[in-house]
Coordinates of C-alpha atoms in Angstrom, one line a residue:
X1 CA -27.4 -39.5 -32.2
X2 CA -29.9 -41.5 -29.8
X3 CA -30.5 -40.1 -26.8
X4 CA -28.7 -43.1 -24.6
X5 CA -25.1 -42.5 -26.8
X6 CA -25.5 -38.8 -26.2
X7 CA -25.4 -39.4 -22.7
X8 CA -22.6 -41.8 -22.8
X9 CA -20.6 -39.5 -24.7
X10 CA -21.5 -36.7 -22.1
X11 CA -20.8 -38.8 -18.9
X12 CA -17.4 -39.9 -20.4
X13 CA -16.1 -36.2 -21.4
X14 CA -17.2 -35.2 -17.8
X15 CA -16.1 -38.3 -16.3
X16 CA -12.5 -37.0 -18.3
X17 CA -13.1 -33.5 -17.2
X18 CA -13.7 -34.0 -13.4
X19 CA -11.4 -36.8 -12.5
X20 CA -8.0 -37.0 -15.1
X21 CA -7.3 -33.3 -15.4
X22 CA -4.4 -32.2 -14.1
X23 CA -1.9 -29.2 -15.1
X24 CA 0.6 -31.7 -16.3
X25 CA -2.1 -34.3 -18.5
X26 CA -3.1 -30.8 -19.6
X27 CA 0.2 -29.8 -21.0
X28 CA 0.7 -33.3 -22.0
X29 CA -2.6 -33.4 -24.1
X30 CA -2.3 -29.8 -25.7
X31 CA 1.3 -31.0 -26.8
X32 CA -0.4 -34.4 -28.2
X33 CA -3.4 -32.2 -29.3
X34 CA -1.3 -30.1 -31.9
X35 CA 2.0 -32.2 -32.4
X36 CA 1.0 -35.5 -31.8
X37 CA 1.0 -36.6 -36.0
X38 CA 4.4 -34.7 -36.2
X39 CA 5.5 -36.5 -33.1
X40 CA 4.7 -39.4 -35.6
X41 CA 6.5 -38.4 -38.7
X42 CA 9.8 -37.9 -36.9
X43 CA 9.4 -41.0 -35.2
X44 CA 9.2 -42.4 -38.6
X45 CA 11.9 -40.6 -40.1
X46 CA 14.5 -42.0 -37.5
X47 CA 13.2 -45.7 -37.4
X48 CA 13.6 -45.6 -41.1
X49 CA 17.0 -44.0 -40.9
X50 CA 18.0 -46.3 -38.4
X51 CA 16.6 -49.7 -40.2
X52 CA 18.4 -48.3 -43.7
X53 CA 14.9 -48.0 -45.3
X54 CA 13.7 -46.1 -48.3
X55 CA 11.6 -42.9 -47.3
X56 CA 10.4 -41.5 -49.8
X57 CA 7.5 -44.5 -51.0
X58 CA 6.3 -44.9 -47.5
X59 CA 6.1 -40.7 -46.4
X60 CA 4.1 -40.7 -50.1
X61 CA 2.0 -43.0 -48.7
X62 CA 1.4 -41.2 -45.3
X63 CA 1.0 -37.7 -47.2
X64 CA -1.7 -39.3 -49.6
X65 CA -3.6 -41.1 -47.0
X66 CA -3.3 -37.5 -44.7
X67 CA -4.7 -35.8 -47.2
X68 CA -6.9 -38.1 -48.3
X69 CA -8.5 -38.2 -45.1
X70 CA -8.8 -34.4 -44.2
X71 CA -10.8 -33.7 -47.4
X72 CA -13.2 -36.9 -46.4
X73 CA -13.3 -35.3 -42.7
X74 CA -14.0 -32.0 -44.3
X75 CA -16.7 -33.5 -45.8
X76 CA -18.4 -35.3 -43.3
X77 CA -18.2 -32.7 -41.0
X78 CA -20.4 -30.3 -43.5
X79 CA -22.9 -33.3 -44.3
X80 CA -23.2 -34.3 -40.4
X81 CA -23.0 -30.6 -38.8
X82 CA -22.4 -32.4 -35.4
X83 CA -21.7 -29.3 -32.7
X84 CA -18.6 -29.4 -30.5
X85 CA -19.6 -31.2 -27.1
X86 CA -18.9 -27.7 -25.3
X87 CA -22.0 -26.4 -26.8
X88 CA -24.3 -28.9 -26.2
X89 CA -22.9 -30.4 -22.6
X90 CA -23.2 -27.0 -20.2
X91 CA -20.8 -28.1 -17.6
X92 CA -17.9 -29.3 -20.1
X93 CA -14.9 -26.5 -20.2
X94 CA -13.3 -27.4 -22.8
X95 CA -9.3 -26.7 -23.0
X96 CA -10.1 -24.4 -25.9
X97 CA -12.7 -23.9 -29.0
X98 CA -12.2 -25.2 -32.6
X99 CA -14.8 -23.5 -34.4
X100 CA -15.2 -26.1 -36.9
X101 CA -18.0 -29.3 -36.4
X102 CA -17.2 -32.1 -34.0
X103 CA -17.7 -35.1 -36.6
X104 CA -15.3 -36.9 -37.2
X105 CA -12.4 -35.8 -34.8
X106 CA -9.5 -34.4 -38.0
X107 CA -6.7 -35.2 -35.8
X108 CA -7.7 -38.7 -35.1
X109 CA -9.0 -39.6 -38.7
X110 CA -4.9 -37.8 -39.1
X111 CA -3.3 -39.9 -36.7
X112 CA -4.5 -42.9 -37.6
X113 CA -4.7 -42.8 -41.5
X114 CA -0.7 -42.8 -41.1
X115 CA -0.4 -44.9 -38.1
X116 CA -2.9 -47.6 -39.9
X117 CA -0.6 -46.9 -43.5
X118 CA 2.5 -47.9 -41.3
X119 CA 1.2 -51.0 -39.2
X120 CA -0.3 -52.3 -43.2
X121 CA 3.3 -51.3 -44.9
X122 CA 6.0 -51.3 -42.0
X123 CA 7.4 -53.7 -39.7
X124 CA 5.4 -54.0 -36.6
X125 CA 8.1 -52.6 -34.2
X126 CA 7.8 -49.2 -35.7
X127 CA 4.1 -49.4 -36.1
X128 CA 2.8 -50.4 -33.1
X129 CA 4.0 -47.4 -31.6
X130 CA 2.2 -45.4 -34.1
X131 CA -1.1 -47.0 -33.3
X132 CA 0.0 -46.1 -29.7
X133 CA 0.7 -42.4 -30.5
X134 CA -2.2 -42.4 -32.9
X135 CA -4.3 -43.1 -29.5
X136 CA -3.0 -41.0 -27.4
X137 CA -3.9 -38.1 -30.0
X138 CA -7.2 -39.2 -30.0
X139 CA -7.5 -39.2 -25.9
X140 CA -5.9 -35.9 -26.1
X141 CA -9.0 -34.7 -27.9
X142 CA -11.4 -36.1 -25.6
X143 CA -9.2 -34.4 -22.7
X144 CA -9.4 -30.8 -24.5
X145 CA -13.0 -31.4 -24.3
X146 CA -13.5 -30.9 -28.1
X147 CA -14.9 -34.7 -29.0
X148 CA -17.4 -36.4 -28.3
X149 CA -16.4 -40.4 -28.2
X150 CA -18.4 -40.8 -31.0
X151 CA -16.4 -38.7 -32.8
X152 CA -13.4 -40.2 -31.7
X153 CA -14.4 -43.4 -33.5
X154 CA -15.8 -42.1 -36.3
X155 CA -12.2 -40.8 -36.6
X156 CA -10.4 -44.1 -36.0
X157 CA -13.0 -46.0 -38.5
X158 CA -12.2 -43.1 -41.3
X159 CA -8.6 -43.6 -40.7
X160 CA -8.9 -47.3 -40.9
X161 CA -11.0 -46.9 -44.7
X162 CA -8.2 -44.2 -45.8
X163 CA -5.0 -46.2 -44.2
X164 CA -6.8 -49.8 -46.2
X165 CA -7.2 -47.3 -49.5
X166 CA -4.3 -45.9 -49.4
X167 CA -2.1 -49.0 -48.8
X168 CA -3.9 -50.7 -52.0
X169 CA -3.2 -48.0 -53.6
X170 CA 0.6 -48.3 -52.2
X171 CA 0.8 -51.9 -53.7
X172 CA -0.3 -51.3 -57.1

């Protein structure tokens, strides 16, 4: 990364660190951090249940595009080798330590491969609240201290690419 985005990322993830933490947005964002995409699928599940719709095409989708995008973050992660913010930015604390590379953020590229499969296949008024939960799980990341920004919308544009795949694939 240039030198002038490294520092952007580093003054936001402080910026983060020493103004928006609090024990509650901490509990908050460790909840969003590791249940925010099944926070999703149940949110699905009822609206679907609710509006009398069929399931099963639509979680097929979701669970293609998911994995779909895990094995492209897998990948970029090994081609970029980006390290977690926490070891390059001395006084970031993060909320804990993935061992894994930083680029692209998994649980965004997650979050919003389904949540950009929903708003393309679903009626708005169930996915915009996906996009909105999709977000939320990426801030959560930036909270933890485990993202850079960059890595953030990295996840977001991988999402978008799986979520357009995955819903042509959805059509055929």
């Amino acid at each position: 990364m240039p030198p002038i985005v490294t520092q952007i990322d580093a003054g936001i993830l402080l910026f983060i660190q020493n103004n928006l933490r609090s024990s509650l947005l901490t509990q908050v964002c460790e909840f969003l951090s590791s249940y925010g995409v099944i926070v999703m699928a149940v949110y699905f599940v009822i609206m679907l249940i609710w509006d009398k719709r069929k399931i099963f095409p639509i979680a097929s989708a979701c669970v293609v595009g998911g994995l779909m995008g895990q094995y492209i973050t897998s990948y970029l992660k090994h081609l970029v080798k980006r390290p977690r913010p926490f070891l390059e930015i001395s006084a970031l604390v993060p909320l804990h330590r993935p061992k894994s590379y930083s680029f692209p953020s998994g649980h965004t590229v997650l979050a919003f491969s389904v949540a950009f499969i929903a708003y393309r296949i679903l009626p708005k008024k169930y996915s915009i609240p996906a996009l909105c939960i999709a977000a939320l799980v990426a801030f959560s990341r930036l909270y933890m201290g485990v993202h850079y920004p960059t890595d953030i919308l990295g996840g977001i544009c991988v999402g978008y690419l799986v979520g357009f795949i995955t819903e042509f694939l959805y059509k055929r």
